[in-house]
Amino acid sequence: MENSGSMDNAMQTAINLVSKMHHEFLMPEHLLYGLVQQEEFKAALWQIDVNDEDIKNELKEWLDVQECVTVGHTIPTPSMQFTEIIKNALTLAVKRNARFVDVREYSEAILMLQDSMAAYVLGSKIEGYEEQFLNTLETFYSERNMEEYENEGPMGADDVQPDSWKSLVTDISKEAETHTPLIGRERELDRTIQILCRMEKNNPLHVGDPGVGKTAIIYGLAKRINKNDVPPRLRGCKIYGVEMGQLLAGAQYRGDFEKRIKIVLDGAAKENAIIYLDEIHNIIGAGRGSDGGPDASNILKPYLESGRIKFIGATTHEEYNRKMAKDRSITRRFQMIDIKEPSVDEAIRIIIGLQPSLQSFHNVVYRKDTLEYAVRASAKHITDRRLPDKAIDLIDEAGAMLEVHPLNRTRQYVTKAHIDEVLTKVCKIQANALKDNDNTQLEFLRQYILDKIYGQDKAVNEVTDAVMMAKAGLNDDNKPLASLLFVGPTGVGKTEVARVLAKELGVELVRFDMSEYTEKHAVAKLIGSPAGY
């Protein structure tokens, strides 16, 4: 049994809200928020003197404090309570011999939940009028569903409206006009255009680490197409983004997901369209049931082979090797383009190109030397992410901080001190490690150590010389300031020299007493116990 058109719309609104708020799970609260947006639902609430804005505000406050997912792209997963709603709504529809599973059934299923914020919010507002509210919902929505059914008939892949497939995709060509500009990447963009102009296997595949700018290249391509700055073969093309999560949303029964993909692909085939598949590795296994059967990749293969639609994919090296590399029939139809992390100089050029839009958004001023410092500092201190994404985040965060805590001046300037503060707070980097420009204390470092360490003048000289050489910039940034080995009998001051040096440099001393690791099993203190212990 299928959902009614109104419920499909509510489901789609809920999915969009999950993506917008970066939540991991699709919950009943998202669904109720989607229902409250509909005019029939609002009218039913007004019949019992309930303001729909009160429900939306309470739901928004609760959703705002829910945990967000910030790493990578994830497909929203239905929560246990959301799954329970679907089961209960279907059961209620079957008992009533309904043609569709409609809003009344889902609303009643929400009220049946235990320990649910959605059930509490809706139940508290309609308390004492539950039956009247549900009957009003059934009346309002049944009239709308009957009109849709008589006018359009059951919606299938053959009688779908010409432009209805566009509701399942994102119009990147339209959004490109307001997107941040693409700076650099001329070689990768030219290679992408060249592959798109091939007669066969004209499907580029962008592979690169998260944050290097794979999606930005697509928006840059869309802008060039809009300006007709492409070969004649690509002029007039439209780029549409397709996400598996959007196609899977609300697909309860076998065949729903496949039907949606066919609707999108058949609609795109009638236009001069380019389909962008971000996180393309998700097509492997998407829509496949527990008993096997075809998945999204099998449905795409005929379209990839025919060349009627051009596809552009994007994924990371890890996901490509883990999922896509095993399916030769898919990878051979794509031409891989390696999107490498830009160098520091290239990243600086990208950041300077984004300077006007960042300044306009935060109403602050970024100095050129501050932007360069932010790029170099992010490249040096943030090792688990890639340029230019980590540098953009750093500069964006500094602008937001100055916008929230403005200085007493007409123009707000983002300085290196703001960048250091963001690195210290957000990236958990010790403030003293960022003080590379203030080396005045090194002039007296030797004397400070000698005042506390007696009889080890030669060793102290070697230590201070190594530190000064590193601070002068004569060592590799990817290596420590110095690697020192103190050798001598017990009690001569080896540990004390290390302790005093750490204190004078303002860094934390982490001490490992290796006498505690003489036994083989003692390594568990460092790396943890093996499985089963």
XYZ file of C-alpha atoms in Angstrom:
533
model
C 0.000 0.000 0.000
C 1.378 3.373 -1.027
C 1.369 6.697 0.764
C -0.921 9.441 -0.433
C 0.546 12.372 -2.324
C 0.221 14.570 0.769
C 2.188 12.089 2.865
C 4.905 11.840 0.214
C 5.243 15.616 0.335
C 5.444 15.566 4.137
C 8.069 12.810 3.992
C 10.130 14.833 1.540
C 9.901 17.927 3.758
C 11.080 15.839 6.713
C 14.028 14.462 4.718
C 15.047 17.948 3.632
C 14.885 19.130 7.243
C 17.137 16.266 8.379
C 19.708 17.168 5.709
C 19.512 20.872 6.487
C 20.026 20.353 10.239
C 22.700 17.638 9.690
C 20.891 15.107 11.882
C 21.809 11.443 11.701
C 18.329 9.973 12.187
C 14.950 10.671 10.608
C 12.637 11.048 13.620
C 8.881 11.527 14.229
C 9.556 15.162 15.107
C 10.852 15.796 11.568
C 7.703 14.206 10.114
C 5.343 16.200 12.335
C 7.194 19.386 11.361
C 6.640 18.476 7.704
C 2.919 17.843 8.292
C 2.407 21.177 10.057
C 3.632 22.936 6.902
C 0.574 21.710 4.937
C -2.523 23.881 4.635
C -4.987 21.027 5.344
C -3.182 20.162 8.568
C -3.152 23.822 9.625
C -6.882 24.126 8.857
C -7.661 21.063 10.989
C -5.731 22.599 13.880
C -7.566 25.904 13.528
C -10.878 24.017 13.740
C -10.050 23.266 17.398
C -8.438 26.692 18.051
C -4.819 25.466 17.954
C -2.139 27.708 16.412
C 0.170 25.753 14.109
C 3.041 28.178 14.871
C 3.081 27.017 18.502
C 3.680 23.423 17.391
C 6.390 24.447 14.909
C 8.213 26.563 17.507
C 8.254 23.772 20.102
C 9.484 21.235 17.553
C 12.155 23.651 16.260
C 13.491 24.275 19.778
C 13.735 20.529 20.423
C 15.347 19.736 17.063
C 17.919 22.524 17.430
C 19.514 20.790 20.445
C 19.748 17.346 18.840
C 23.153 15.918 17.967
C 24.457 16.805 14.515
C 26.662 14.825 12.145
C 29.560 17.009 10.904
C 31.871 14.539 9.123
C 31.217 13.681 5.554
C 27.866 13.010 3.924
C 25.447 10.516 5.440
C 22.077 9.171 4.323
C 19.468 9.798 7.064
C 18.527 6.611 8.859
C 14.939 6.150 10.139
C 14.880 5.951 13.928
C 13.134 3.104 15.749
C 10.184 5.332 16.576
C 9.908 6.460 12.943
C 9.838 2.821 11.828
C 7.162 2.152 14.444
C 5.052 5.003 13.031
C 5.193 3.509 9.525
C 4.142 0.066 10.781
C 1.282 1.418 12.888
C 0.045 3.724 10.110
C 0.019 0.860 7.618
C -1.904 -1.330 10.075
C -4.504 1.393 10.625
C -4.924 1.921 6.866
C -5.415 -1.819 6.277
C -8.091 -1.975 8.992
C -9.979 0.895 7.340
C -9.622 -0.615 3.826
C -8.103 2.685 2.718
C -6.709 3.205 -0.758
C -3.703 5.134 0.598
C -1.853 5.474 3.879
C -2.857 9.055 4.553
C -2.149 11.857 7.032
C -4.844 10.674 9.460
C -3.140 7.299 9.899
C 0.294 8.835 10.407
C -1.061 11.419 12.854
C -2.798 8.698 14.851
C 0.387 6.618 14.773
C 2.362 9.595 16.154
C -0.096 9.936 19.051
C 0.373 6.217 19.852
C 4.114 6.640 20.507
C 5.545 6.382 24.000
C 8.291 8.761 25.232
C 8.179 10.826 22.062
C 8.457 14.610 21.825
C 6.285 14.600 18.692
C 3.521 12.684 20.499
C 3.758 15.030 23.494
C 3.626 18.248 21.445
C 0.713 17.157 19.238
C -1.151 15.384 22.073
C -0.899 18.333 24.461
C -2.267 20.760 21.847
C -5.287 18.673 20.804
C -6.016 17.174 24.233
C -9.740 16.441 24.559
C -10.337 16.935 20.818
C -8.332 14.014 19.426
C -11.227 12.300 17.619
C -12.586 15.565 16.215
C -9.118 16.534 14.954
C -8.488 13.163 13.285
C -11.916 13.161 11.620
C -11.307 16.683 10.318
C -7.955 15.581 8.904
C -9.596 12.672 7.132
C -12.254 14.936 5.612
C -9.841 17.621 4.384
C -7.242 15.233 2.968
C -9.698 12.723 1.458
C -11.183 15.475 -0.709
C -7.717 16.469 -1.949
C -6.610 12.871 -2.562
C -9.797 12.044 -4.460
C -9.311 15.041 -6.762
C -5.701 14.002 -7.456
C -6.698 10.387 -8.075
C -9.539 11.254 -10.468
C -7.579 13.906 -12.376
C -4.234 12.166 -12.643
C -4.900 8.521 -11.866
C -2.356 6.371 -10.038
C 1.096 7.794 -10.686
C 3.401 5.410 -12.486
C 6.587 5.602 -14.467
C 4.675 5.767 -17.760
C 2.135 8.491 -16.982
C 4.310 10.787 -14.852
C 4.051 14.516 -15.541
C 6.828 15.876 -17.805
C 8.626 17.953 -15.153
C 7.775 15.935 -12.029
C 11.190 14.235 -12.065
C 12.828 17.582 -11.295
C 11.285 17.503 -7.811
C 13.573 14.532 -7.061
C 16.793 16.305 -8.092
C 18.710 19.509 -7.342
C 19.067 22.092 -10.105
C 22.785 22.849 -9.811
C 22.759 25.101 -12.889
C 20.312 27.397 -11.129
C 22.095 27.339 -7.765
C 25.496 27.976 -9.373
C 24.715 31.672 -9.841
C 24.661 32.231 -6.060
C 27.359 29.692 -5.169
C 30.882 30.740 -4.187
C 33.087 31.092 -7.291
C 35.558 28.440 -8.407
C 39.140 29.664 -8.074
C 41.850 27.707 -9.871
C 41.355 24.052 -10.838
C 41.654 24.941 -14.535
C 43.385 21.659 -15.393
C 40.765 19.475 -13.659
C 37.891 21.496 -15.141
C 39.312 21.298 -18.673
C 39.808 17.547 -18.262
C 36.173 17.196 -17.134
C 34.902 19.132 -20.160
C 37.093 17.066 -22.471
C 35.656 13.793 -21.155
C 32.088 15.105 -21.450
C 32.723 15.778 -25.136
C 33.722 12.170 -25.870
C 31.475 9.972 -28.014
C 31.619 6.973 -25.656
C 32.252 6.630 -21.932
C 31.789 10.351 -21.532
C 31.343 10.162 -17.755
C 33.980 11.851 -15.535
C 34.605 10.519 -12.019
C 36.192 12.914 -9.526
C 38.145 11.088 -6.824
C 39.776 13.019 -4.013
C 39.968 13.494 -0.256
C 37.114 15.299 1.524
C 37.483 19.066 1.382
C 39.699 19.411 -1.707
C 36.926 20.972 -3.827
C 35.212 18.236 -5.851
C 31.760 19.796 -5.571
C 33.155 23.283 -6.271
C 34.377 22.050 -9.659
C 30.810 21.044 -10.588
C 29.443 24.478 -9.681
C 32.289 26.061 -11.647
C 31.367 23.908 -14.650
C 27.705 24.914 -14.302
C 28.688 28.604 -14.344
C 30.778 28.144 -17.479
C 27.887 26.370 -19.202
C 25.495 29.172 -18.195
C 27.923 31.683 -19.786
C 28.333 29.503 -22.924
C 32.069 29.363 -22.179
C 32.192 25.701 -23.239
C 32.384 23.777 -26.535
C 29.185 23.858 -28.657
C 28.373 20.258 -27.658
C 27.832 21.301 -24.018
C 26.018 24.591 -24.607
C 22.514 24.584 -23.221
C 23.202 21.647 -20.887
C 21.666 21.613 -17.420
C 23.358 19.955 -14.449
C 21.131 18.171 -11.941
C 22.316 16.671 -8.669
C 20.890 13.301 -7.596
C 21.187 11.949 -4.042
C 20.350 8.371 -3.161
C 18.899 9.459 0.179
C 16.367 11.677 -1.544
C 15.284 8.844 -3.845
C 15.094 6.330 -0.986
C 12.999 8.616 1.226
C 9.494 7.200 1.571
C 10.179 4.197 -0.686
C 8.530 1.567 1.502
C 7.731 -1.172 -0.966
C 9.666 -3.175 -3.495
C 9.862 -1.273 -6.763
C 9.279 2.249 -5.384
C 12.970 3.133 -5.403
C 13.568 1.666 -8.866
C 10.522 3.521 -10.218
C 11.869 6.848 -8.949
C 15.256 6.272 -10.557
C 13.567 5.420 -13.850
C 11.457 8.576 -13.631
C 14.562 10.729 -13.128
C 16.661 9.040 -15.809
C 13.878 8.947 -18.408
C 13.107 12.601 -17.757
C 16.774 13.610 -17.993
C 17.189 11.609 -21.202
C 14.602 13.844 -22.903
C 16.678 16.940 -22.090
C 20.298 17.921 -22.653
C 21.065 17.015 -19.031
C 24.158 16.135 -17.005
C 23.498 14.105 -13.846
C 25.859 14.750 -10.912
C 26.127 11.843 -8.464
C 27.826 13.067 -5.301
C 28.985 10.240 -3.028
C 28.573 7.955 -6.024
C 29.748 4.929 -4.054
C 26.273 4.881 -2.449
C 24.765 3.543 -5.679
C 26.490 0.212 -4.976
C 23.854 -1.778 -3.115
C 21.310 1.064 -2.874
C 17.762 -0.313 -3.102
C 18.843 -3.952 -3.005
C 16.633 -6.097 -0.786
C 17.715 -8.780 1.654
C 16.982 -11.425 -0.978
C 19.340 -9.858 -3.505
C 18.164 -8.385 -6.761
C 19.303 -5.335 -8.749
C 20.564 -2.177 -7.096
C 20.911 1.406 -8.344
C 24.170 0.649 -10.164
C 22.493 -2.047 -12.260
C 19.736 0.376 -13.288
C 22.310 3.019 -14.301
C 24.417 0.734 -16.497
C 22.244 0.896 -19.649
C 22.163 4.703 -19.459
C 25.920 4.859 -18.888
C 26.483 2.646 -21.902
C 24.085 4.417 -24.271
C 25.514 7.900 -23.679
C 22.046 9.508 -23.785
C 22.781 11.055 -20.394
C 26.142 12.317 -19.225
C 27.039 11.449 -15.635
C 29.610 13.028 -13.323
C 30.487 11.142 -10.142
C 32.391 12.168 -7.030
C 33.799 10.064 -4.206
C 36.805 9.708 -1.928
C 39.788 7.426 -2.431
C 38.774 5.334 0.568
C 35.216 4.729 -0.618
C 36.347 4.163 -4.204
C 38.740 1.407 -3.142
C 36.290 -0.095 -0.662
C 33.174 -0.202 -2.853
C 33.548 0.907 -6.446
C 36.874 -0.677 -7.410
C 35.328 -4.129 -6.936
C 32.613 -3.455 -9.519
C 34.537 -3.347 -12.802
C 31.377 -3.008 -14.863
C 30.716 0.403 -13.285
C 34.269 1.782 -13.071
C 35.062 0.990 -16.730
C 32.229 3.294 -17.802
C 33.773 6.251 -15.937
C 36.972 8.170 -16.634
C 38.694 8.849 -13.311
C 40.094 12.324 -12.537
C 42.281 12.572 -9.452
C 41.443 15.748 -7.515
C 44.558 16.399 -5.454
C 44.906 18.715 -2.499
C 46.102 22.138 -3.680
C 49.489 23.401 -2.566
C 49.754 26.167 0.016
C 50.346 28.786 -2.694
C 47.341 27.556 -4.702
C 45.212 27.539 -1.550
C 46.237 31.137 -0.822
C 45.085 32.113 -4.326
C 41.765 30.350 -3.731
C 41.237 32.058 -0.363
C 42.061 35.504 -1.786
C 39.499 34.854 -4.529
C 36.871 34.099 -1.865
C 37.793 37.198 0.170
C 35.022 39.504 -1.199
C 32.194 37.034 -0.504
C 33.470 36.283 3.022
C 33.861 39.976 3.812
C 30.383 40.749 2.526
C 28.800 37.938 4.540
C 30.458 38.720 7.897
C 30.729 42.501 7.352
C 34.426 42.408 8.320
C 37.716 43.087 6.549
C 40.345 40.381 5.942
C 43.897 41.599 5.382
C 45.895 39.753 2.746
C 48.644 38.816 5.228
C 45.976 37.411 7.574
C 44.585 35.202 4.823
C 48.055 33.905 3.970
C 48.774 33.268 7.639
C 45.490 31.356 8.026
C 46.316 29.072 5.104
C 49.851 28.365 6.332
C 48.700 27.858 9.927
C 45.946 25.444 8.898
C 48.377 23.514 6.682
C 50.852 23.240 9.558
C 48.600 22.535 12.529
C 45.463 20.806 11.136
C 46.721 17.505 9.765
C 43.528 15.450 9.594
C 41.826 17.615 6.951
C 42.671 19.018 3.528
C 43.187 22.400 1.924
C 41.387 24.561 0.991
C 38.463 23.383 3.140
C 40.285 23.633 6.460
C 41.629 27.115 5.649
C 38.164 28.339 4.585
C 36.663 27.001 7.823
C 39.364 28.745 9.839
C 38.798 32.110 8.155
C 35.013 31.742 8.260
C 35.123 30.938 11.982
C 37.358 33.954 12.677
C 34.936 36.232 10.818
C 31.981 34.808 12.748
C 33.812 35.301 16.052
C 34.523 38.970 15.243
C 30.927 39.424 14.108
C 29.635 38.074 17.434
C 32.224 39.968 19.536
C 32.882 43.192 17.588
C 35.606 45.652 18.539
C 34.958 49.316 19.314
C 35.808 50.610 15.867
C 34.019 51.461 12.640
C 35.647 48.738 10.511
C 36.232 45.306 11.931
C 39.567 43.805 10.871
C 40.302 40.087 11.197
C 43.887 39.777 12.443
C 46.345 36.962 13.007
C 45.412 37.026 16.693
C 41.840 36.038 15.774
C 43.146 33.171 13.644
C 45.306 31.969 16.558
C 42.334 32.151 18.914
C 40.206 30.031 16.591
C 43.001 27.481 16.241
C 43.338 27.344 20.021
C 39.611 26.939 20.749
C 38.298 24.966 17.806
C 41.304 22.892 16.803
C 42.564 22.193 20.355
C 46.030 23.561 19.608
C 48.077 24.939 22.482
C 48.378 28.713 22.294
C 52.110 28.635 22.990
C 52.693 26.472 19.927
C 51.407 29.302 17.734
C 53.779 31.959 19.023
C 56.302 31.529 16.226
C 56.734 35.254 15.688
C 57.674 36.067 19.293
C 61.155 34.625 19.743
C 62.515 37.265 22.139
C 62.596 34.755 24.989
C 65.071 32.606 23.043
C 67.728 35.252 23.631
C 67.783 34.364 27.321
C 66.761 30.696 27.051
C 70.271 29.410 27.740
C 70.670 31.580 30.834
C 67.232 30.639 32.194
C 68.073 26.932 31.963
C 71.578 27.391 33.449
C 70.061 29.201 36.428
C 68.251 25.981 37.341
C 70.609 23.315 36.001
C 74.144 23.277 37.452
C 77.190 21.496 36.052
C 75.651 20.638 32.664
C 76.717 23.695 30.644
C 77.740 21.694 27.559
C 74.469 19.760 27.450
C 72.457 22.950 27.917
C 74.358 24.611 25.047
C 73.535 21.707 22.720
C 69.859 21.834 23.704
C 69.487 25.609 23.199
C 71.355 25.495 19.875
C 68.938 22.843 18.580
C 65.896 24.854 19.676
C 67.216 28.108 18.160
C 67.982 26.389 14.853
C 64.422 25.051 14.699
C 62.897 28.434 15.614
C 64.998 30.050 12.883
C 63.088 27.976 10.330
C 66.004 25.737 9.370
C 64.128 22.482 10.008
C 61.278 20.650 8.269
C 57.772 21.713 9.347
C 56.706 18.070 9.355
C 59.349 17.177 11.944
C 59.612 18.081 15.651
C 61.667 21.057 16.849
C 64.410 18.692 17.921
C 64.993 15.029 18.773
C 67.393 14.876 21.734
C 68.861 11.815 23.446
C 70.173 12.439 26.994
C 72.682 9.802 28.075
C 74.185 9.584 31.516
C 74.064 7.841 34.918
C 71.125 8.160 37.274
C 70.753 11.451 39.085
C 72.805 13.794 36.859
C 69.785 15.825 35.683
C 68.543 14.326 32.432
C 64.860 14.484 33.394
C 65.293 17.887 35.020
C 66.743 19.392 31.816
C 63.704 18.142 29.888
C 61.328 19.488 32.546
C 62.948 22.953 32.637
C 63.121 23.143 28.813
C 59.402 22.333 28.479
C 58.523 24.957 31.087
C 60.592 27.682 29.420
C 59.126 26.909 25.975
C 55.609 26.852 27.429
C 54.718 23.356 26.227
C 53.383 20.372 28.124
C 55.844 17.681 29.185
C 54.509 14.179 28.553
C 56.690 11.684 30.432
C 56.903 7.945 29.778
C 58.900 5.879 32.265
C 60.099 2.996 30.088
C 61.066 0.938 33.125
C 57.335 0.222 33.423
C 57.329 -1.484 29.991
C 59.960 -4.186 30.505
C 57.447 -7.040 30.140
C 55.875 -8.006 26.808
C 52.328 -7.638 28.061
C 53.037 -4.113 29.335
C 52.538 -2.784 25.798
C 48.806 -3.003 26.554
C 49.283 0.129 28.677
C 50.021 2.047 25.475
C 47.803 0.444 22.821
C 45.131 -1.229 24.968
C 44.373 -4.863 25.670
C 43.809 -7.298 22.785
C 40.360 -8.705 22.090
C 39.175 -11.180 24.706
C 41.145 -9.737 27.635
